[in-house]
Amino acid sequence: MSPYKSHENIKDLFNDPRIPQEIDISHQVMTKIKREKERFFVKYKVSILVAIGLIASLTTGYAAVQYYQLKNEKGEVLYEEKDISQYQGKSKIVKELEPEKEKYYDKRWEIEDTLEPGNAAALYIAVYNPKKTVERISRPFEFDSLTDLRKKMGEGVYVPETLPGGYTFLDARFANGIQFDSEKYDKEALYKQAEKEKKEFVMQPLEWTNELDYMYATYKDSADSYLNFNIANYEDIVGNTTYVVDLDKQKKEVIKVGNTEVLYTEEARTDRVSKRIVWVTEASGKKLQYEVSTDGDKLNKDTISQFVNAVVPKNK
């Protein structure tokens, strides 16, 4: 599989609608790390978690109060970006992991890495787990065939073969939601199994739902420049709000493409400028967040409409 966009800048991990609800070592953060973990070496995984806590701690209290909104034709807010310092939730800031907790997450990722693509499970780790937590782990379906990806995703969304600028589909990862409730697994049975078999961990398979969770696709042009096209379920996101670290250091502008409002972002980095567009649609009956990002120069304010129109018309 090809490399995805670089995430050496840890704050990119906050550009996800699920993280604002928990800014700690929680299911929401773990879900994001899980999705991005193949972009890092395994040995850095726990460091990433620690960095998240440190960044949230250091950022709180001084960021600008500006925010950006995308609205539908009725004037209703579909998407909003705020600086992480404006988050008003009750979650705690984690500045560092305790040694036992670090061992727990190392073990968790080690186990998750053994899953075959397209599998999900309820996991109980008997060691380093005094609270006897049972959590879900999964590995998305992986595709290097667009035909197979489209067949798996069904008719709800459209993934084009090419995107403006000469980008061609390379590969993708796709996942639906996971059935994870008391009716689908038995905690006590997992506890007893681990004790009886004297195992460090036990798992019980879980089923996927029919609801899209996310699709991450990579495209490449003839000059080996990569572009990422992502679709994520944006239903039930509290306040339709995504929280971003260092929002005031990014150049943003809301640009209208037909009846669709799009948020365009430029962020200067050490050796390049990262570009990103994001918008939310309701055409499928549910809110879906679309994102296109690249470090190349083919995505800019003059070409935004080309990228949006390459995808949006197929969803109507």
Coordinates of C-alpha atoms in Angstrom, one line a residue:
M1 CA 0.0 0.0 0.0
S2 CA 1.2 3.5 -0.7
P3 CA 2.1 6.1 1.9
Y4 CA -0.7 8.4 3.1
K5 CA -0.2 12.1 3.6
S6 CA 2.5 12.9 6.1
H7 CA 1.4 13.3 9.7
E8 CA 4.7 14.1 11.3
N9 CA 3.0 17.2 12.7
I10 CA 0.9 15.8 15.5
K11 CA -1.7 18.5 15.4
D12 CA -3.1 16.9 12.2
L13 CA -4.5 14.2 14.4
F14 CA -7.0 16.8 15.8
N15 CA -8.5 17.4 12.3
D16 CA -11.2 14.8 12.9
P17 CA -14.8 15.3 14.1
R18 CA -14.5 12.5 16.7
I19 CA -11.6 13.9 18.7
P20 CA -13.3 16.9 20.2
Q21 CA -15.5 14.8 22.4
E22 CA -12.6 13.4 24.3
I23 CA -9.2 15.0 24.5
D24 CA -7.5 12.3 26.4
I25 CA -6.5 8.7 26.1
S26 CA -10.0 7.6 25.2
H27 CA -12.0 5.7 22.7
Q28 CA -12.3 8.8 20.5
V29 CA -8.6 9.5 20.4
M30 CA -7.8 5.8 20.1
T31 CA -10.1 5.6 17.1
K32 CA -8.3 8.4 15.3
I33 CA -4.9 6.9 16.1
K34 CA -6.1 3.5 15.0
R35 CA -7.1 4.9 11.6
E36 CA -3.8 6.8 11.2
K37 CA -1.4 4.3 12.9
E38 CA -0.2 2.8 9.6
R39 CA 1.3 6.2 8.8
F40 CA 3.7 5.8 11.8
F41 CA 6.3 3.3 13.0
V42 CA 4.9 1.2 15.8
K43 CA 7.5 2.4 18.3
Y44 CA 6.1 6.0 18.0
K45 CA 2.5 5.1 18.8
V46 CA 2.5 5.8 22.5
S47 CA 4.6 8.9 22.0
I48 CA 1.8 10.2 19.8
L49 CA -0.7 9.8 22.6
V50 CA 1.6 11.6 25.0
A51 CA 2.1 14.4 22.4
I52 CA -1.7 14.8 22.1
G53 CA -2.0 15.6 25.8
L54 CA 1.0 17.9 25.7
I55 CA -0.3 19.9 22.7
A56 CA -3.7 20.2 24.2
S57 CA -2.2 21.4 27.5
L58 CA 0.1 23.9 25.9
T59 CA -2.5 25.3 23.5
T60 CA -5.2 25.9 26.0
G61 CA -5.7 29.5 26.9
Y62 CA -4.0 31.6 24.2
A63 CA -5.4 30.7 20.8
A64 CA -7.5 33.1 18.8
V65 CA -11.3 32.9 19.3
Q66 CA -12.1 32.9 15.6
Y67 CA -14.1 30.1 14.0
Y68 CA -15.2 29.0 10.6
Q69 CA -18.6 27.7 9.5
L70 CA -20.1 26.0 6.5
K71 CA -23.8 26.3 6.0
N72 CA -26.4 24.7 3.8
E73 CA -28.9 26.6 1.6
K74 CA -31.3 27.0 4.6
G75 CA -28.5 28.8 6.6
E76 CA -28.1 25.8 8.9
V77 CA -24.5 25.1 10.1
L78 CA -23.3 21.8 8.7
Y79 CA -19.6 22.1 9.8
E80 CA -17.7 24.3 12.1
E81 CA -14.0 24.6 13.0
K82 CA -12.8 26.0 16.2
D83 CA -9.4 26.1 18.0
I84 CA -8.9 23.3 20.5
S85 CA -8.7 25.9 23.3
Q86 CA -12.4 26.7 22.8
Y87 CA -13.5 23.1 23.7
Q88 CA -15.7 23.3 26.7
G89 CA -16.0 19.6 27.5
K90 CA -15.1 17.9 30.8
S91 CA -12.4 15.7 29.5
K92 CA -9.0 15.7 31.3
I93 CA -5.7 16.6 29.7
V94 CA -3.2 13.7 29.7
K95 CA 0.4 15.0 30.0
E96 CA 2.1 11.6 30.1
L97 CA 1.2 8.0 30.3
E98 CA 1.8 5.9 33.4
P99 CA 4.2 3.0 32.7
E100 CA 1.5 0.4 33.0
K101 CA -0.8 2.3 30.8
E102 CA 2.0 2.6 28.2
K103 CA 2.4 -1.2 28.3
Y104 CA -1.3 -1.6 27.9
Y105 CA -1.4 0.5 24.7
D106 CA 1.7 -1.2 23.3
K107 CA -0.1 -4.6 23.8
R108 CA -3.3 -3.2 22.3
W109 CA -1.6 -2.1 19.1
E110 CA 0.5 -5.3 18.9
I111 CA -2.8 -7.3 18.9
E112 CA -4.6 -5.0 16.5
D113 CA -1.7 -5.3 14.1
T114 CA -2.4 -9.0 13.8
L115 CA -5.9 -8.6 12.6
E116 CA -6.6 -9.4 9.0
P117 CA -8.2 -6.5 6.9
G118 CA -11.9 -6.4 7.3
N119 CA -12.0 -7.8 10.8
A120 CA -13.3 -6.3 14.1
A121 CA -13.3 -7.7 17.6
A122 CA -14.1 -7.0 21.2
L123 CA -10.8 -7.2 23.0
Y124 CA -10.1 -7.8 26.7
I125 CA -6.4 -7.5 27.7
A126 CA -5.9 -9.2 31.1
V127 CA -2.5 -7.6 31.8
Y128 CA -1.9 -3.9 32.6
N129 CA -5.7 -3.5 32.8
P130 CA -6.9 -3.0 36.4
K131 CA -10.3 -1.6 35.3
K132 CA -10.9 -4.7 33.1
T133 CA -11.7 -2.6 30.1
V134 CA -13.1 -4.2 27.0
E135 CA -12.8 -2.2 23.9
R136 CA -13.3 -2.6 20.2
I137 CA -10.4 -3.0 17.7
S138 CA -10.6 -3.3 14.0
R139 CA -8.6 -3.2 10.7
P140 CA -10.4 -1.6 7.7
F141 CA -10.8 -3.3 4.4
E142 CA -7.9 -2.5 2.0
F143 CA -8.3 -2.0 -1.7
D144 CA -6.0 -1.4 -4.6
S145 CA -8.9 -2.0 -7.0
L146 CA -11.4 0.8 -7.5
T147 CA -14.0 -1.7 -8.8
D148 CA -13.7 -3.8 -5.7
L149 CA -13.9 -0.7 -3.4
R150 CA -17.0 0.6 -5.2
K151 CA -18.7 -2.8 -4.9
K152 CA -18.0 -2.9 -1.2
M153 CA -19.1 0.7 -0.5
G154 CA -22.4 0.4 -2.5
E155 CA -24.3 3.2 -4.0
G156 CA -24.3 5.7 -1.2
V157 CA -21.1 7.6 -2.1
Y158 CA -18.9 8.0 -5.2
V159 CA -15.2 7.5 -5.5
P160 CA -13.8 8.8 -8.8
E161 CA -11.1 7.0 -10.8
T162 CA -9.3 10.3 -11.4
L163 CA -9.2 13.7 -9.8
P164 CA -8.2 17.1 -11.4
G165 CA -4.5 17.6 -12.0
G166 CA -3.8 14.2 -13.3
Y167 CA -4.3 12.3 -10.1
T168 CA -5.2 8.6 -10.5
F169 CA -6.7 6.3 -7.8
L170 CA -4.0 4.2 -6.1
D171 CA -5.5 2.5 -3.1
A172 CA -7.9 2.9 -0.2
R173 CA -9.1 1.8 3.2
F174 CA -12.7 1.6 4.0
A175 CA -14.7 0.8 7.2
N176 CA -18.3 0.8 8.3
G177 CA -19.3 1.3 11.9
I178 CA -18.9 -1.6 14.3
Q179 CA -21.7 -3.3 16.4
F180 CA -20.4 -2.9 19.9
D181 CA -23.0 -3.1 22.6
S182 CA -23.9 -5.4 25.5
E183 CA -26.0 -7.6 23.2
K184 CA -23.1 -8.3 20.9
Y185 CA -20.4 -9.4 23.4
D186 CA -20.3 -10.8 26.9
K187 CA -17.7 -9.1 29.2
E188 CA -18.0 -11.8 31.9
A189 CA -17.4 -14.5 29.3
L190 CA -14.2 -12.8 28.1
Y191 CA -13.0 -12.4 31.7
K192 CA -13.6 -16.1 32.5
Q193 CA -12.0 -17.2 29.3
A194 CA -8.9 -15.3 29.9
E195 CA -8.7 -16.6 33.5
K196 CA -9.4 -20.2 32.5
E197 CA -7.0 -20.3 29.6
K198 CA -4.4 -18.1 31.5
K199 CA -4.1 -15.8 28.4
E200 CA -2.9 -12.3 28.3
F201 CA -5.8 -11.3 26.1
V202 CA -8.9 -12.8 24.5
M203 CA -11.1 -11.5 21.6
Q204 CA -14.6 -12.0 20.4
P205 CA -15.4 -11.2 16.7
L206 CA -17.7 -8.3 16.1
E207 CA -19.9 -7.5 13.1
W208 CA -19.9 -4.4 10.9
T209 CA -23.0 -2.2 10.6
N210 CA -24.3 -1.0 7.3
E211 CA -23.4 2.6 8.1
L212 CA -20.3 4.2 6.5
D213 CA -17.6 5.2 9.1
Y214 CA -14.8 6.3 6.8
M215 CA -13.1 5.9 3.5
Y216 CA -9.5 7.1 3.0
A217 CA -8.2 7.0 -0.6
T218 CA -4.8 7.8 -2.0
Y219 CA -4.2 9.2 -5.5
K220 CA -0.9 9.8 -7.3
D221 CA 0.1 11.8 -10.4
S222 CA 2.8 11.2 -12.9
A223 CA 5.3 13.2 -10.8
D224 CA 4.7 10.9 -7.8
S225 CA 2.8 13.6 -5.9
Y226 CA 0.2 12.2 -3.6
L227 CA -3.3 13.4 -2.9
N228 CA -5.7 12.2 -0.3
F229 CA -9.5 12.0 -0.7
N230 CA -11.4 11.1 2.4
I231 CA -15.1 10.6 3.2
A232 CA -16.3 10.3 6.8
N233 CA -19.6 10.0 8.6
Y234 CA -20.4 13.3 10.1
E235 CA -23.7 12.3 11.8
D236 CA -24.1 12.9 15.6
I237 CA -21.0 15.1 15.8
V238 CA -21.6 17.4 18.8
G239 CA -22.4 20.9 17.6
N240 CA -21.2 19.9 14.1
T241 CA -17.8 21.1 15.4
T242 CA -14.3 20.0 14.6
Y243 CA -11.5 21.3 16.9
V244 CA -8.1 22.1 15.5
V245 CA -4.8 22.9 17.1
D246 CA -3.2 26.3 16.2
L247 CA -6.2 27.4 14.1
D248 CA -4.8 31.0 14.1
K249 CA -1.7 29.8 12.3
Q250 CA -3.6 28.5 9.3
K251 CA -4.9 30.6 6.4
K252 CA -8.6 29.7 5.9
E253 CA -11.3 31.0 3.6
V254 CA -14.9 29.9 2.9
I255 CA -15.5 29.6 -0.8
K256 CA -18.8 28.8 -2.5
V257 CA -19.0 26.2 -5.3
G258 CA -22.5 26.3 -6.6
N259 CA -24.7 25.9 -3.6
T260 CA -21.9 24.2 -1.6
E261 CA -19.8 26.1 0.9
V262 CA -16.2 24.8 1.1
L263 CA -13.5 25.6 3.7
Y264 CA -10.1 26.0 2.1
T265 CA -7.0 25.8 4.3
E266 CA -3.3 26.6 3.6
E267 CA -0.7 25.8 6.3
A268 CA 3.0 26.6 5.9
R269 CA 5.4 23.9 7.0
T270 CA 9.1 23.6 7.0
D271 CA 9.6 22.8 3.4
R272 CA 6.1 23.0 1.8
V273 CA 2.6 24.4 2.0
S274 CA -0.2 21.9 2.8
K275 CA -3.5 22.6 1.2
R276 CA -6.9 21.1 2.3
I277 CA -10.5 21.6 1.4
V278 CA -13.4 20.2 3.4
W279 CA -17.2 20.3 2.9
V280 CA -20.2 18.5 4.2
T281 CA -23.1 17.1 2.1
E282 CA -26.6 15.9 3.0
A283 CA -27.6 14.5 -0.4
S284 CA -27.4 10.9 0.8
G285 CA -29.8 11.6 3.6
K286 CA -27.0 11.7 6.1
K287 CA -24.2 14.2 6.7
L288 CA -20.9 13.2 5.1
Q289 CA -17.7 15.1 5.4
Y290 CA -15.5 15.2 2.3
E291 CA -11.9 16.2 2.4
V292 CA -9.2 16.6 -0.2
S293 CA -5.6 17.3 0.9
T294 CA -2.2 17.5 -0.8
D295 CA 1.2 19.2 -0.5
G296 CA 1.3 19.7 -4.3
D297 CA 0.4 22.9 -6.1
K298 CA -2.6 21.5 -8.1
L299 CA -5.0 22.2 -5.3
N300 CA -5.5 25.9 -4.8
K301 CA -8.3 28.5 -4.7
D302 CA -8.6 28.5 -8.5
T303 CA -9.1 24.7 -8.7
I304 CA -11.3 24.1 -5.7
S305 CA -14.5 23.9 -7.8
Q306 CA -12.9 21.3 -10.1
F307 CA -12.2 19.0 -7.2
V308 CA -15.6 19.5 -5.6
N309 CA -17.5 19.0 -8.9
A310 CA -15.5 15.8 -9.6
V311 CA -17.2 14.2 -6.6
V312 CA -20.4 16.1 -5.6
P313 CA -22.5 15.7 -8.8
K314 CA -22.1 11.9 -8.5
N315 CA -23.8 12.0 -5.1
K316 CA -26.9 13.8 -6.2

